[in-house]
Coordinates of C-alpha atoms in Angstrom, one line a residue:
Chain A
X29 CA 0.0 72.4 -48.3
X30 CA 3.2 73.1 -46.3
X31 CA 1.7 71.6 -43.2
X32 CA 0.4 68.7 -45.1
X33 CA 3.8 67.9 -46.6
X34 CA 5.4 68.1 -43.3
X35 CA 2.8 65.9 -41.8
X36 CA 3.2 63.6 -44.8
X37 CA 6.9 63.5 -44.4
X38 CA 6.5 62.6 -40.9
X39 CA 4.0 60.1 -41.9
X40 CA 6.2 58.7 -44.6
X41 CA 8.8 58.2 -42.0
X42 CA 6.4 56.3 -39.9
X43 CA 5.1 54.6 -42.9
X44 CA 8.6 53.4 -43.8
X45 CA 9.1 52.3 -40.3
X46 CA 5.9 50.6 -39.9
X47 CA 5.6 49.1 -43.3
X48 CA 7.3 45.9 -44.2
X49 CA 10.0 46.5 -46.7
X50 CA 8.2 44.6 -49.4
X51 CA 5.3 47.0 -49.6
X52 CA 7.2 50.3 -50.1
X53 CA 8.8 49.5 -53.5
X54 CA 5.5 48.3 -54.7
X55 CA 3.9 51.5 -53.7
X56 CA 6.4 53.5 -55.7
X57 CA 6.0 51.4 -58.8
X58 CA 2.4 50.5 -59.1
X59 CA 0.5 50.8 -55.9
X60 CA -2.9 51.8 -57.2
X61 CA -6.4 50.6 -56.6
X62 CA -5.6 47.5 -54.8
X63 CA -3.3 49.2 -52.5
X64 CA -5.8 51.6 -51.2
X65 CA -7.3 49.5 -48.5
X66 CA -4.0 48.3 -47.6
X67 CA -2.6 51.8 -47.4
X68 CA -5.4 52.9 -45.2
X69 CA -4.7 50.1 -43.0
X70 CA -1.1 50.9 -42.8
X71 CA -1.5 54.6 -42.7
X72 CA -3.9 54.6 -39.8
X73 CA -1.6 53.1 -37.3
X74 CA 1.0 55.6 -38.3
X75 CA -1.3 58.4 -37.7
X76 CA -3.1 57.2 -34.7
X77 CA -0.3 56.3 -32.5
X78 CA -2.3 55.7 -29.4
X79 CA -4.2 52.9 -31.2
X80 CA -3.3 49.5 -30.0
X81 CA -2.3 46.8 -32.3
X82 CA -5.6 45.2 -31.9
X83 CA -7.5 48.3 -32.8
X84 CA -5.2 48.9 -35.8
X85 CA -5.7 45.4 -36.9
X86 CA -9.4 46.0 -36.7
X87 CA -9.0 48.9 -39.1
X88 CA -7.8 46.5 -41.7
X89 CA -10.4 46.1 -44.3
X90 CA -12.1 42.9 -43.9
X91 CA -12.3 42.6 -47.6
X92 CA -8.6 42.3 -47.9
X93 CA -8.4 38.5 -48.0
X94 CA -11.2 38.4 -50.5
X95 CA -9.7 41.1 -52.5
X96 CA -6.4 39.3 -52.7
X97 CA -8.0 36.2 -53.6
X98 CA -9.8 37.8 -56.4
X99 CA -6.6 39.3 -57.7
X100 CA -4.7 36.2 -57.2
X101 CA -6.8 34.1 -59.5
X102 CA -6.5 34.7 -63.2
X103 CA -9.6 36.6 -64.1
X104 CA -10.4 34.9 -67.4
X105 CA -10.5 31.5 -65.8
X106 CA -12.8 32.6 -63.1
X107 CA -14.9 34.4 -65.5
X108 CA -15.4 31.4 -67.6
X109 CA -15.9 29.2 -64.7
X110 CA -18.4 31.4 -62.9
X111 CA -20.1 32.8 -65.9
X112 CA -23.5 33.2 -64.2
X113 CA -21.8 35.0 -61.4
X114 CA -20.2 37.6 -63.7
X115 CA -23.5 38.0 -65.5
X116 CA -25.1 39.0 -62.3
X117 CA -22.4 41.3 -61.6
X118 CA -22.6 42.7 -65.0
X119 CA -26.3 43.3 -64.6
X120 CA -25.6 45.0 -61.3
X121 CA -23.0 47.2 -62.8
X122 CA -25.3 48.1 -65.7
X123 CA -27.5 49.8 -63.2
X124 CA -24.7 52.1 -62.2
X125 CA -22.9 54.7 -64.1
X126 CA -19.9 52.6 -64.5
X127 CA -21.9 49.8 -65.8
X128 CA -23.1 51.9 -68.6
X129 CA -19.8 53.0 -69.7
X130 CA -18.1 49.6 -69.3
X131 CA -20.9 48.0 -71.2
X132 CA -19.8 50.0 -74.2
X133 CA -16.2 48.9 -74.0
X134 CA -16.3 45.3 -75.1
X135 CA -12.6 44.5 -75.4
X136 CA -12.0 45.4 -71.8
X137 CA -15.0 43.6 -70.5
X138 CA -13.0 40.8 -69.0
X139 CA -10.7 43.0 -67.2
X140 CA -13.5 45.4 -66.3
X141 CA -15.5 42.6 -64.8
X142 CA -12.6 41.4 -62.9
X143 CA -11.9 44.8 -61.5
X144 CA -15.4 45.6 -60.7
X145 CA -15.9 42.3 -59.0
X146 CA -12.8 42.8 -56.9
X147 CA -14.0 46.3 -56.0
X148 CA -17.4 45.1 -55.5
X149 CA -16.2 42.5 -53.1
X150 CA -14.4 45.2 -51.3
X151 CA -17.4 47.4 -50.9
X152 CA -19.8 44.7 -50.2
X153 CA -18.1 44.1 -47.0
X154 CA -18.6 47.6 -45.7
X155 CA -22.3 47.8 -45.7
X156 CA -22.5 51.5 -45.3
X157 CA -23.3 52.3 -48.9
X158 CA -25.6 51.5 -51.7
X159 CA -24.1 49.2 -54.3
X160 CA -24.1 51.8 -57.1
X161 CA -22.3 54.5 -55.2
X162 CA -19.7 52.1 -54.1
X163 CA -18.5 51.4 -57.5
X164 CA -18.5 55.0 -58.5
X165 CA -16.6 56.1 -55.5
X166 CA -14.0 53.5 -55.8
X167 CA -13.3 54.0 -59.4
X168 CA -13.2 57.7 -59.1
X169 CA -10.8 57.6 -56.3
X170 CA -8.7 55.1 -58.1
X171 CA -8.6 57.4 -61.1
X172 CA -7.8 60.3 -59.0
X173 CA -5.2 58.4 -57.3
X174 CA -3.9 57.2 -60.6
X175 CA -3.7 60.6 -62.1
X176 CA -2.4 62.0 -58.9
X177 CA 0.4 59.6 -59.0
X178 CA 1.3 60.7 -62.4
X179 CA 1.1 64.3 -61.4
X180 CA 2.6 64.2 -58.0
X181 CA 4.9 61.3 -58.4
X182 CA 7.6 62.9 -56.3
X183 CA 5.6 62.6 -53.0
X184 CA 4.0 59.3 -52.6
X185 CA 3.0 59.8 -49.1
X186 CA 0.9 62.8 -50.0
X187 CA -1.3 60.8 -52.2
X188 CA -1.5 58.0 -49.7
X189 CA -2.8 60.4 -47.1
X190 CA -5.3 61.7 -49.6
X191 CA -6.5 58.2 -50.4
X192 CA -6.7 57.3 -46.8
X193 CA -8.6 60.4 -46.1
X194 CA -10.9 59.7 -48.9
X195 CA -11.6 56.3 -47.9
X196 CA -12.1 57.1 -44.3
X197 CA -14.5 59.9 -44.9
X198 CA -16.2 58.2 -47.7
X199 CA -17.1 55.4 -45.5
X200 CA -18.7 57.8 -43.2
X201 CA -20.3 60.4 -45.4
X202 CA -20.9 58.6 -48.6
X203 CA -20.5 59.8 -52.1
X204 CA -20.4 63.5 -51.5
X205 CA -17.6 63.3 -49.1
X206 CA -15.5 61.8 -51.8
X207 CA -15.4 64.9 -53.9
X208 CA -14.6 67.0 -50.9
X209 CA -11.9 64.8 -49.7
X210 CA -10.5 64.5 -53.1
X211 CA -10.4 68.2 -53.2
X212 CA -8.8 68.3 -49.9
X213 CA -5.9 66.2 -50.9
X214 CA -4.4 68.6 -53.2
X215 CA -5.2 71.1 -55.8
X216 CA -3.8 68.9 -58.5
X217 CA -6.0 66.2 -57.3
X218 CA -9.0 68.3 -57.6
X219 CA -8.4 69.0 -61.2
X220 CA -7.9 65.3 -61.8
X221 CA -11.0 64.5 -59.9
X222 CA -13.0 66.8 -62.0
X223 CA -11.5 65.5 -65.1
X224 CA -12.5 62.1 -64.0
X225 CA -15.9 63.2 -63.2
X226 CA -16.2 64.6 -66.6
X227 CA -14.7 61.5 -67.9
X228 CA -17.7 59.6 -66.6
X229 CA -19.7 61.2 -69.3
X230 CA -17.1 60.7 -71.8
X231 CA -16.9 57.0 -72.7
X232 CA -13.5 57.0 -74.4
X233 CA -11.7 58.8 -71.6
X234 CA -13.4 56.6 -69.2
X235 CA -12.2 53.6 -71.0
X236 CA -8.7 55.0 -70.5
X237 CA -9.4 55.4 -66.9
X238 CA -10.7 51.9 -66.7
X239 CA -7.8 50.7 -68.7
X240 CA -5.4 52.3 -66.4
X241 CA -7.2 51.0 -63.5
X242 CA -7.3 47.6 -65.0
X243 CA -3.6 47.7 -65.8
X244 CA -3.0 48.7 -62.3
X245 CA -5.1 45.8 -61.1
X246 CA -3.3 43.4 -63.3
X247 CA 0.0 44.7 -62.2
X248 CA -1.1 44.7 -58.7
X249 CA -1.8 41.1 -58.8
X250 CA 1.7 40.3 -58.0
X251 CA 2.3 43.0 -55.5
X252 CA -0.9 42.0 -53.8
X253 CA 0.3 38.5 -53.5
X254 CA 3.3 39.8 -51.8
X255 CA 1.4 42.5 -50.0
X256 CA -1.4 40.6 -48.4
X257 CA 1.0 38.7 -46.2
X258 CA 2.0 42.0 -44.7
X259 CA -0.9 41.9 -42.4
X260 CA -1.4 38.3 -42.7
X261 CA 2.2 38.0 -41.8
X262 CA 1.5 39.9 -38.7
X263 CA -1.5 37.7 -38.1
X264 CA 0.5 34.6 -38.8
X265 CA 3.3 35.9 -36.7
X266 CA 0.8 36.5 -33.8
X267 CA -0.6 33.1 -34.5
X268 CA 2.8 31.6 -34.4
X269 CA 3.3 33.2 -31.1
X270 CA 0.0 31.8 -30.0
X271 CA 1.3 28.4 -30.8
X272 CA 4.4 29.2 -28.9
X273 CA 2.5 30.4 -25.9
X274 CA 0.3 27.4 -26.1
X275 CA 3.3 25.2 -26.3
X276 CA 4.9 27.1 -23.4
X277 CA 1.7 26.8 -21.4
X278 CA 1.7 23.1 -22.1
X279 CA 5.3 22.8 -21.2
X280 CA 4.8 24.8 -18.0
X281 CA 1.8 22.6 -17.1
X282 CA 3.8 19.5 -17.9
X283 CA 6.8 20.6 -15.9
X284 CA 4.6 21.6 -13.0
X285 CA 3.1 18.1 -13.1
X286 CA 6.5 16.6 -13.2
X287 CA 7.6 18.7 -10.3
X288 CA 4.6 17.7 -8.3
X289 CA 5.1 14.0 -9.1
X290 CA 8.8 14.2 -8.2
X291 CA 8.0 16.0 -5.0
X292 CA 5.5 13.3 -4.2
X293 CA 7.9 10.6 -5.1
X294 CA 10.6 12.2 -3.0
X295 CA 8.3 12.4 0.1
X296 CA 7.2 8.9 -0.5
X297 CA 10.8 7.9 -1.0
X298 CA 11.6 9.6 2.2
X299 CA 8.8 7.9 4.1
X300 CA 9.8 4.6 2.4
X301 CA 13.4 5.2 3.3
X302 CA 12.6 5.7 6.9
X303 CA 10.4 2.7 6.9
X304 CA 13.1 0.8 5.1
X305 CA 15.6 1.9 7.7
X306 CA 13.4 0.8 10.5
X307 CA 12.7 -2.5 8.8
X308 CA 16.4 -3.0 8.0
X309 CA 17.1 -2.2 11.7
X310 CA 14.8 -5.0 12.7
X311 CA 16.8 -7.4 10.7
X312 CA 20.3 -6.1 11.4
X313 CA 22.6 -9.1 11.5
X314 CA 24.6 -9.9 14.6
X315 CA 28.3 -9.2 14.5
X316 CA 30.7 -12.1 15.1
X317 CA 31.4 -10.9 18.6
X318 CA 27.7 -10.9 19.4
X319 CA 27.3 -14.3 17.9
X320 CA 30.1 -15.6 20.1
X321 CA 28.5 -13.9 23.1
X322 CA 25.2 -15.5 22.4
X323 CA 26.8 -18.9 21.8
X324 CA 28.7 -18.7 25.0
X325 CA 25.6 -17.7 27.0
X326 CA 23.7 -20.6 25.5
X327 CA 26.3 -23.2 26.3
X328 CA 25.9 -25.6 29.1
X329 CA 28.8 -24.1 31.1
X330 CA 26.7 -21.0 31.7
X331 CA 23.7 -22.9 33.2
X332 CA 24.3 -22.0 36.8
X333 CA 25.5 -18.5 36.3
X334 CA 23.4 -15.4 36.5
X335 CA 24.0 -14.0 33.1
X336 CA 22.4 -10.6 33.4
X337 CA 20.6 -8.7 36.1
X338 CA 18.2 -6.0 35.1
X339 CA 17.9 -3.4 37.8
X340 CA 14.6 -1.8 36.7
X341 CA 12.6 -4.9 36.3
X342 CA 14.5 -6.8 39.1
X343 CA 14.8 -9.7 36.8
X344 CA 17.9 -11.9 36.9
X345 CA 18.5 -14.2 34.0
X346 CA 20.4 -17.3 34.8
X347 CA 22.0 -19.5 32.2
X348 CA 19.3 -22.0 32.8
X349 CA 16.5 -19.5 32.1
X350 CA 18.4 -18.2 29.2
X351 CA 18.4 -21.6 27.6
X352 CA 14.9 -20.9 26.4
X353 CA 16.3 -18.8 23.7
X354 CA 18.2 -21.7 22.1
X355 CA 16.6 -23.1 19.0
X356 CA 13.5 -25.2 19.6
X357 CA 13.0 -24.2 23.2
X358 CA 9.9 -22.6 24.7
X359 CA 10.2 -19.1 25.8
X360 CA 9.6 -18.4 29.5
X361 CA 8.1 -15.4 31.3
X362 CA 11.5 -14.1 32.5
X363 CA 13.0 -13.7 29.1
X364 CA 9.7 -12.2 27.8
X365 CA 9.3 -9.8 30.6
X366 CA 12.9 -8.7 30.4
X367 CA 12.6 -8.2 26.7
X368 CA 9.4 -6.2 27.2
X369 CA 11.1 -4.0 29.8
X370 CA 13.9 -3.5 27.3
X371 CA 11.4 -2.4 24.7
X372 CA 10.1 0.2 27.1
X373 CA 13.6 1.4 27.8
X374 CA 14.2 1.6 24.0
X375 CA 11.2 3.7 23.5
X376 CA 12.1 6.0 26.4
X377 CA 15.6 6.3 24.9
X378 CA 14.3 7.2 21.4
X379 CA 10.7 8.4 21.8
X380 CA 10.6 9.9 18.3
X381 CA 11.4 6.6 16.8
X382 CA 8.9 4.4 18.6
X383 CA 5.3 4.6 19.6
X384 CA 4.5 5.5 23.1
X385 CA 3.6 2.2 24.6
X386 CA 3.0 0.4 27.8
X387 CA 4.1 -3.2 28.1
X388 CA 2.3 -5.2 30.7
X389 CA 4.2 -8.2 32.0
X390 CA 3.1 -11.7 31.5
X391 CA 1.4 -11.8 34.9
X392 CA -1.0 -8.9 34.3
X393 CA -3.7 -10.7 32.4
X394 CA -3.6 -13.7 34.8
X395 CA -4.0 -11.3 37.7
X396 CA -6.8 -9.4 36.0
X397 CA -8.9 -12.5 35.5
X398 CA -8.1 -14.0 38.8
X399 CA -11.2 -12.7 40.5
X400 CA -14.1 -14.8 41.4
X401 CA -16.1 -13.7 38.4
X402 CA -13.2 -13.8 36.1
X403 CA -12.4 -10.1 36.4
X404 CA -10.7 -8.2 39.2
X405 CA -9.8 -4.7 38.4
X406 CA -8.9 -3.8 42.0
X407 CA -6.1 -6.3 42.0
X408 CA -4.3 -4.6 39.2
X409 CA -5.5 -1.0 39.9
X410 CA -2.1 -0.1 41.4
X411 CA -0.1 -1.6 38.7
X412 CA -0.3 1.4 36.5
X413 CA 0.1 4.2 39.1
X414 CA 1.8 7.0 37.3
X415 CA 4.1 7.5 40.3
X416 CA 5.4 4.0 39.8
X417 CA 5.6 3.9 36.0
X418 CA 6.9 7.4 35.5
X419 CA 4.3 8.0 32.8
X420 CA 0.6 7.9 32.5
X421 CA -0.7 4.7 30.8
X422 CA -3.5 6.8 29.3
X423 CA -1.0 8.7 27.2
X424 CA 0.2 5.4 25.6
X425 CA -0.9 4.8 22.0
X426 CA -0.7 1.1 22.4
X427 CA -0.8 -1.1 25.5
X428 CA 0.6 -4.6 25.0
X429 CA -0.7 -7.4 27.0
X430 CA 1.0 -10.7 26.7
X431 CA -1.4 -13.6 27.2
X432 CA -0.2 -16.9 28.6
X433 CA -2.4 -19.9 27.9
X434 CA -0.8 -22.9 29.6
X435 CA 1.5 -23.8 26.8
X436 CA 1.0 -20.9 24.4
X437 CA 1.8 -17.3 24.1
X438 CA -0.5 -14.8 22.5
X439 CA -0.6 -11.0 22.4
X440 CA -3.4 -8.6 23.0
X441 CA -3.2 -4.9 22.3
X442 CA -5.2 -2.0 23.6
X443 CA -4.8 0.2 20.6
X444 CA -5.8 3.6 21.7
X445 CA -4.5 5.3 18.6
X446 CA -6.7 3.3 16.3
X447 CA -9.4 2.8 18.9
X448 CA -9.4 -1.0 18.7
X449 CA -8.6 -4.1 20.6
X450 CA -6.3 -6.5 18.8
X451 CA -5.6 -10.1 19.4
X452 CA -2.6 -11.7 17.8
X453 CA -2.2 -15.5 17.9
X454 CA 0.5 -17.1 15.8
X455 CA -1.9 -20.0 15.4
X456 CA -4.7 -17.5 14.5
X457 CA -6.7 -18.4 17.6
X458 CA -9.6 -16.4 18.8
X459 CA -10.3 -15.5 22.4
X460 CA -13.3 -13.3 23.2
X461 CA -12.7 -13.4 26.9
X462 CA -9.4 -11.6 26.5
X463 CA -11.1 -8.9 24.4
X464 CA -14.0 -8.5 26.9
X465 CA -11.7 -8.4 29.9
X466 CA -9.4 -5.8 28.2
X467 CA -12.3 -3.6 27.1
X468 CA -13.6 -3.7 30.6
X469 CA -10.2 -3.1 32.1
X470 CA -9.5 -0.1 29.9
X471 CA -12.8 1.6 30.8
X472 CA -12.1 1.0 34.5
X473 CA -8.6 2.1 34.1
X474 CA -9.5 5.4 32.4
X475 CA -12.2 5.9 35.0
X476 CA -9.8 5.2 37.8
X477 CA -6.9 7.3 36.5
X478 CA -8.6 10.2 35.0
X479 CA -12.1 10.0 36.3
X480 CA -13.5 10.0 32.8
X481 CA -16.1 7.7 31.5
X482 CA -15.2 6.4 28.1
X483 CA -17.2 4.3 25.8
X484 CA -15.3 1.6 24.0
X485 CA -18.4 -0.1 22.5
X486 CA -17.5 1.6 19.2
X487 CA -13.9 0.3 19.3
X488 CA -13.2 -2.5 16.9
X489 CA -12.3 -5.9 18.2
X490 CA -9.8 -7.2 15.7
X491 CA -8.5 -10.7 15.7
X492 CA -5.5 -10.2 13.5
X493 CA -5.4 -12.9 10.9
X494 CA -3.0 -11.3 8.4
X495 CA 0.1 -12.1 10.5
X496 CA 3.2 -14.2 10.3
X497 CA 2.2 -17.7 11.2
X498 CA 3.9 -20.2 13.3
X499 CA 4.7 -23.5 11.6
X500 CA 6.3 -25.3 14.5
X501 CA 5.5 -26.2 18.1
X502 CA 7.9 -24.0 20.0
X503 CA 8.2 -20.5 18.5
X504 CA 5.0 -18.9 19.7
X505 CA 6.8 -16.9 22.4
X506 CA 9.2 -15.5 19.8
X507 CA 6.3 -14.6 17.5
X508 CA 4.6 -12.9 20.4
X509 CA 7.5 -10.7 21.3
X510 CA 8.2 -9.9 17.7
X511 CA 4.6 -8.8 17.1
X512 CA 5.2 -6.5 20.0
X513 CA 8.5 -5.3 18.7
X514 CA 7.3 -4.6 15.2
X515 CA 4.0 -2.9 16.4
X516 CA 5.8 -0.7 18.8
X517 CA 8.0 0.4 15.9
X518 CA 4.7 1.1 14.0
X519 CA 5.7 -1.1 11.1
X520 CA 4.0 -4.1 9.6
X521 CA 4.6 -7.6 10.7
X522 CA 7.1 -8.2 7.9
X523 CA 8.7 -11.4 9.1
X524 CA 7.9 -15.1 8.9
X525 CA 8.8 -18.4 10.5
X526 CA 12.1 -18.4 8.7
X527 CA 13.3 -15.4 10.7
X528 CA 12.8 -17.1 14.0
X529 CA 16.3 -18.5 14.5
X530 CA 17.7 -15.1 13.8
X531 CA 15.2 -13.5 16.1
X532 CA 16.2 -15.9 18.9
X533 CA 19.8 -15.0 18.6
X534 CA 19.0 -11.3 18.3
X535 CA 16.8 -11.4 21.4
X536 CA 19.5 -13.3 23.2
X537 CA 22.0 -10.7 22.3
X538 CA 19.7 -7.9 23.3
X539 CA 19.0 -9.5 26.7
X540 CA 22.7 -10.1 27.3
X541 CA 23.4 -6.5 26.5
X542 CA 20.3 -5.4 28.3
X543 CA 19.5 -3.2 25.4
X544 CA 16.9 -3.6 22.7
X545 CA 17.6 -2.0 19.4
Chain B
X27 CA 7.8 -28.5 59.2
X28 CA 5.9 -27.2 62.2
X29 CA 5.2 -23.9 60.5
X30 CA 4.2 -25.4 57.2
X31 CA 1.5 -27.4 59.0
X32 CA 0.3 -24.3 60.8
X33 CA -2.4 -22.0 59.5
X34 CA -1.7 -19.7 56.6
X35 CA -2.1 -16.7 58.9
X36 CA 1.1 -17.6 60.7
X37 CA 3.5 -14.8 61.7
X38 CA 7.2 -14.8 61.0
X39 CA 9.4 -14.2 64.0
X40 CA 8.5 -10.8 65.3
X41 CA 10.7 -11.1 68.3
X42 CA 14.0 -10.0 66.6
X43 CA 12.5 -7.1 64.6
X44 CA 11.6 -3.7 65.9
X45 CA 9.6 -0.7 64.5
X46 CA 6.1 -0.5 63.0
X47 CA 4.6 -3.7 61.7
X48 CA 2.8 -4.3 58.5
X49 CA 0.4 -6.9 57.4
X50 CA 1.2 -8.6 54.1
X51 CA -0.4 -11.3 52.1
X52 CA 1.2 -13.6 49.6
X53 CA -1.1 -15.1 47.1
X54 CA -0.2 -18.2 45.1
X55 CA -1.0 -17.5 41.5
X56 CA -1.6 -21.1 40.8
X57 CA -4.4 -21.9 43.3
X58 CA -5.1 -18.4 44.7
X59 CA -4.1 -19.7 48.1
X60 CA -3.1 -16.8 50.5
X61 CA -0.7 -16.7 53.3
X62 CA -0.8 -13.7 55.7
X63 CA 2.2 -12.3 57.4
X64 CA 2.9 -9.5 59.8
X65 CA 6.4 -8.2 59.5
X66 CA 8.3 -5.1 60.4
X67 CA 8.6 -2.6 57.6
X68 CA 12.4 -2.7 57.4
X69 CA 12.6 -6.5 57.2
X70 CA 13.7 -7.8 53.8
X71 CA 10.9 -9.5 52.0
X72 CA 12.9 -12.6 51.3
X73 CA 12.2 -13.7 54.8
X74 CA 8.5 -14.1 54.2
X75 CA 9.0 -15.2 50.6
X76 CA 11.3 -18.1 51.6
X77 CA 8.8 -19.0 54.3
X78 CA 6.0 -19.0 51.7
X79 CA 7.9 -21.4 49.5
X80 CA 8.8 -23.6 52.4
X81 CA 5.2 -23.8 53.5
X82 CA 3.8 -24.5 50.1
X83 CA 6.6 -26.8 49.1
X84 CA 7.7 -24.7 46.2
X85 CA 11.2 -24.1 44.9
X86 CA 12.2 -20.5 45.7
X87 CA 14.1 -20.0 42.5
X88 CA 11.1 -21.0 40.4
X89 CA 8.7 -18.5 42.0
X90 CA 8.4 -14.9 40.8
X91 CA 7.1 -12.6 43.5
X92 CA 5.3 -9.7 42.1
X93 CA 4.0 -6.7 43.9
X94 CA 1.9 -4.2 41.9
X95 CA 3.3 -5.5 38.7
X96 CA 7.0 -5.3 39.8
X97 CA 9.2 -8.2 40.5
X98 CA 10.4 -8.3 44.1
X99 CA 14.1 -8.5 44.8
X100 CA 15.2 -10.6 47.8
X101 CA 16.4 -7.7 49.9
X102 CA 13.7 -5.2 49.3
X103 CA 11.9 -4.1 52.4
X104 CA 8.2 -3.0 52.7
X105 CA 9.6 0.4 53.5
X106 CA 11.5 0.6 50.1
X107 CA 8.3 -0.1 48.3
X108 CA 6.2 2.0 50.5
X109 CA 3.9 -0.9 51.0
X110 CA 0.5 -0.4 52.5
X111 CA -0.9 -2.4 55.2
X112 CA -2.7 -5.5 53.8
X113 CA -0.7 -5.3 50.5
X114 CA -0.8 -8.5 48.4
X115 CA 2.3 -10.1 46.9
X116 CA 1.7 -12.4 44.0
X117 CA 3.6 -15.6 43.7
X118 CA 3.8 -16.9 40.2
X119 CA 5.3 -20.0 39.0
X120 CA 7.2 -20.1 35.7
X121 CA 5.2 -19.5 32.6
X122 CA 6.4 -21.2 29.5
X123 CA 4.9 -21.8 26.2
X124 CA 5.7 -22.8 22.7
X125 CA 2.4 -23.9 21.3
X126 CA 3.3 -27.5 21.0
X127 CA 0.0 -28.7 22.2
X128 CA -1.8 -26.6 19.6
X129 CA 0.6 -27.5 16.8
X130 CA -0.2 -30.7 14.9

């Protein structure tokens, strides 16, 4: 007894801690039949500390919701509504001991039925017992508990333990265990128990017991309503957290996606920015000084002067040759070759900014096709000696070949990077001879310089048609060198005929300064 | 006038120059006509280039002499360019274009 109380005290502490505040006052006032399952549920976690929340939750009687529902609803209404149902229940109860005694007491039939039903529902769920025993057990324990409460009202926790014990064991051992456990609770309890058992034979007393029980049930209706949420609350609380977690998960997912998108956008922006910078650079307006410089160079007074002398390409540009850059004039080979030399210098100056290219001069193609059969590799074999160039032509991603056709300038590209031969004509012309000669040349060149045999039959021959078109009769040279300029920057040909006057001045400036930008 | 009428294989005055000689050819890009010269390695190339223009009746300023893809300067010598015996110099006339003939 002493140990029990100590345990119980401890338990009561735990109980107080673990229980929600609503439930404890209810227990003190009228926690009877209905409270039992709940108590067991609450008591267990207190006792079995190592149990996880999940396992404790599992210990909750499944019948709880149903039980509560039963109590919630006004009994008479339900009874009238589900008459047949109650009849069935009544018949079932008639089979049992309780049924007999209850059948005698007519005034309490309603309440009895309600109570039995609720209890029945409770026991139906635990399928360990036979239907008759269930009723017996429950009511007996309820009685015992009831009386116990009256007797030992000072220690609530004791009775709770007892009840819990009862329930737990009963479930396992069945009816007999009830008596044992009831005895085990307390000595007082035993006497009550026995009295209850005797009561079973005595209808009147039984009625009292039932009455009490019924009262408790009726009274418990309210507490139950408040009590049920105790575990439901936990459940709801957990559920609410589920929602929170779900929401957080969604938020995380959303934010992650946002981050990825922004990162992508940033990188794209960066790439675009670089591209934009390069494009902007290709359209950088001339300063006033530069404009004046160009205007002076294009004036008649400069005709006889040598304006610039390029050391590396050995090209001297006189005012007369320079005139070709004035609006409406045809570009000549000197200006083109010097500009191409400047492009190469530009690339060597800033190799990270431009593609590694080789720019043949305007005579190369003429020389290449000067042979008797329209192809003479030997005559140009030494043109690309690494010792002379300072770099290997085979390392170049693009090889630009200006094509001069009597009165027209075109551009051919050996595009090693994309494995294709390209032909750009500002009039969208097509020349298969150029393609064939260049394909043949590149094979011979690779064979001559590296000893390797390459197969260019799979290389694409592209006659670029998606290009800025010439709409006059004098700008083809300008188009040609701008195709070269833009492709060596590895940007699209984002210019048109309207840009040509500017490009002429820009090219003039670049030649005068001997520096292409 | 005498020299121009002579054969393309005419030699430019060897008497004044000393040292090892080298055979060079100049090919006209327009008609593939070739003139052969034998000059000393330290003689500036403008000597034979001027002769070439004189013989072919070309204006020296308008001709671009190219050796192995490089423009030749007036005072470059075969020694400077490390020219081999029998090397060919290309003589190109001005190339110009605007596409007028193709533009309607």
